[in-house]
């Protein structure tokens, strides 16, 4: 008897990869150019390490310079993640010491529940404490990451099988709302399952990614930014944007969170259907890039004066590299995804990078945080800087042997 075929997670149609990649994008990135780009990033980190001291860069810049903030935002982990990457590539103790001071701050943050009532705990704790645990074996970091994972698990709604994005679980405005960005927060749960032996973390992550696959990805391979379920019955209700142009448009960064999150979850749960879905989402994204290959802030725009989102490009590049690494060697799109990722990074290094900026300056110009609310529009965003650095590190490990913090 032949085995029952596994049902597809989502019947979305995969567009063929139709867009010609910009002609000047080289398939094989020049390793010397990558090393030079990493040296520029390290120089910027050195300037900012002195400038921020024990504080952190704000989520987005003002005139390309990040205001200093305490450990209170959803974005603090990106700066710590950059310090860990800097430590990995250089071995310099100053980065490790600064990152270890952050770990102590992150430990306190979860213990005191300082602005932890949201799904972004994975962004915060994967790049700070899980990175610390992986690189140094720190028990304090592991304890903090476990605490954060328990807070994230508190947001799991059993009926709908999702982690609620924002707000109190009883808040009528937010109850039952999931978000594509949360794909990147699930690795914290898988890590906690493995570290503690408690299956509940992985079970919740598995149900959440399945809900994202079935309901956030639309039939044409685009994505909703957020999706509501009835919290009482668990029935799916409707999609809604938060940071995109319209409910039925496709917010570029959300699509990039999809490209990267599905293969990162595959790394943990081995469900190959997530790789297929990442390809669907990736092709939709790549087919809607303007001439220089750096997406507008919403994929409804493919030309004209609207702002780009360089941070979406940096996230997508890391996602395409992860996807390419996880696909079987015979997959015909494997090389194209790596080529596209390398091209985007070349473009970011060549035309979007702020070299030799002021203290506090960001790295990647022309990102957008929240266009509908007018926040961080055409500014630097700290996650764009992080993912640009991660993409450079990934590209310098052409054998794919760099171990993500996710
Ligand atoms: N996760 C929030 C954002 O991408 O702006």
Coordinates of C-alpha atoms in Angstrom, one line a residue, residues 8-149:
X8 CA 0.2 20.7 1.4
X9 CA 0.2 23.3 4.1
X10 CA -1.1 25.9 1.6
X11 CA -2.2 25.4 -2.0
X12 CA -0.8 28.8 -3.1
X13 CA 0.4 28.8 -6.7
X14 CA 4.1 29.3 -7.1
X15 CA 4.9 32.0 -9.7
X16 CA 7.8 31.1 -11.9
X17 CA 10.8 33.2 -11.1
X18 CA 10.3 35.5 -14.0
X19 CA 12.2 38.6 -13.1
X20 CA 15.7 38.9 -14.7
X21 CA 18.1 39.8 -11.9
X22 CA 19.9 43.1 -12.5
X23 CA 22.7 42.3 -15.0
X24 CA 25.5 43.8 -12.9
X25 CA 24.8 41.4 -10.0
X26 CA 27.5 38.8 -9.8
X27 CA 26.6 35.3 -8.9
X28 CA 29.7 34.7 -6.9
X29 CA 30.3 37.5 -4.5
X30 CA 33.9 38.8 -4.4
X31 CA 35.3 37.6 -1.0
X32 CA 37.7 40.6 -0.8
X33 CA 34.8 43.0 -1.2
X34 CA 32.8 41.1 1.5
X35 CA 35.8 41.4 3.9
X36 CA 36.0 45.1 3.1
X37 CA 32.3 45.5 3.8
X38 CA 32.7 43.6 7.2
X39 CA 35.6 45.9 8.1
X40 CA 33.3 48.9 7.5
X41 CA 30.6 47.4 9.7
X42 CA 33.2 46.7 12.5
X43 CA 34.4 50.4 12.2
X44 CA 30.8 51.6 12.6
X45 CA 30.2 49.2 15.6
X46 CA 33.4 50.5 17.3
X47 CA 32.1 54.1 16.9
X48 CA 28.7 53.2 18.3
X49 CA 30.0 51.0 21.1
X50 CA 31.7 54.0 22.6
X51 CA 28.7 56.3 21.8
X52 CA 25.9 54.1 23.3
X53 CA 27.9 52.7 26.2
X54 CA 25.4 50.6 28.3
X55 CA 22.4 52.0 26.3
X56 CA 21.0 50.8 23.0
X57 CA 20.1 52.3 19.6
X58 CA 16.5 53.2 19.1
X59 CA 14.5 51.1 16.5
X60 CA 14.9 53.8 13.8
X61 CA 17.2 56.7 13.3
X62 CA 16.6 60.5 13.1
X63 CA 18.5 62.0 10.2
X64 CA 20.4 58.7 10.1
X65 CA 21.5 58.8 13.8
X66 CA 19.9 56.5 16.3
X67 CA 18.7 58.1 19.6
X68 CA 20.0 56.2 22.7
X69 CA 17.4 54.2 24.7
X70 CA 17.3 51.7 27.6
X71 CA 16.4 48.0 27.2
X72 CA 12.7 48.7 26.6
X73 CA 12.0 48.1 22.9
X74 CA 11.2 45.1 20.8
X75 CA 14.4 45.8 18.9
X76 CA 17.2 45.8 21.5
X77 CA 18.4 42.4 20.6
X78 CA 19.6 43.5 17.1
X79 CA 22.4 45.6 18.5
X80 CA 23.5 42.8 20.9
X81 CA 23.3 40.4 17.9
X82 CA 25.6 42.7 16.0
X83 CA 28.1 42.6 18.9
X84 CA 28.0 38.8 18.9
X85 CA 28.6 38.7 15.1
X86 CA 31.5 41.2 15.6
X87 CA 32.9 38.9 18.2
X88 CA 32.6 35.9 16.0
X89 CA 34.3 37.5 13.0
X90 CA 37.1 39.2 15.0
X91 CA 37.5 37.3 18.2
X92 CA 37.9 40.7 19.9
X93 CA 37.1 40.7 23.7
X94 CA 35.6 44.2 23.7
X95 CA 32.6 43.0 21.7
X96 CA 32.1 39.9 23.9
X97 CA 32.3 42.0 27.1
X98 CA 29.8 44.5 25.8
X99 CA 27.4 41.7 24.7
X100 CA 27.8 40.0 28.1
X101 CA 26.8 43.2 29.8
X102 CA 23.7 43.2 27.6
X103 CA 22.9 39.6 28.6
X104 CA 22.7 40.7 32.2
X105 CA 20.3 43.5 31.2
X106 CA 18.2 41.0 29.2
X107 CA 18.1 38.6 32.2
X108 CA 16.7 41.4 34.4
X109 CA 14.3 42.4 31.7
X110 CA 12.5 39.1 31.5
X111 CA 12.6 38.6 35.3
X112 CA 10.9 42.0 35.8
X113 CA 8.7 41.7 32.7
X114 CA 9.8 45.0 31.4
X115 CA 7.8 45.5 28.1
X116 CA 7.5 41.8 27.5
X117 CA 3.8 41.7 26.7
X118 CA 4.3 40.9 22.9
X119 CA 5.5 38.2 20.6
X120 CA 8.9 39.8 19.8
X121 CA 10.6 38.0 22.6
X122 CA 12.4 35.8 20.0
X123 CA 13.9 38.8 18.3
X124 CA 15.1 40.0 21.7
X125 CA 16.4 36.8 23.2
X126 CA 17.7 34.7 20.2
X127 CA 20.1 37.4 19.2
X128 CA 21.3 38.2 22.7
X129 CA 21.0 35.3 25.1
X130 CA 20.8 32.3 22.8
X131 CA 23.7 33.7 20.8
X132 CA 25.6 34.1 24.1
X133 CA 24.7 30.5 25.2
X134 CA 25.8 29.1 21.8
X135 CA 29.0 31.1 21.7
X136 CA 30.1 31.1 25.3
X137 CA 28.0 28.4 27.1
X138 CA 26.7 31.1 29.5
X139 CA 24.2 29.6 32.0
X140 CA 22.9 33.1 32.9
X141 CA 22.0 33.6 29.2
X142 CA 20.3 30.2 29.0
X143 CA 18.3 31.0 32.1
X144 CA 17.2 34.4 30.6
X145 CA 16.3 32.7 27.3
X146 CA 14.2 30.1 29.1
X147 CA 12.4 32.8 31.0
X148 CA 11.7 34.7 27.8
X149 CA 10.4 31.5 26.1

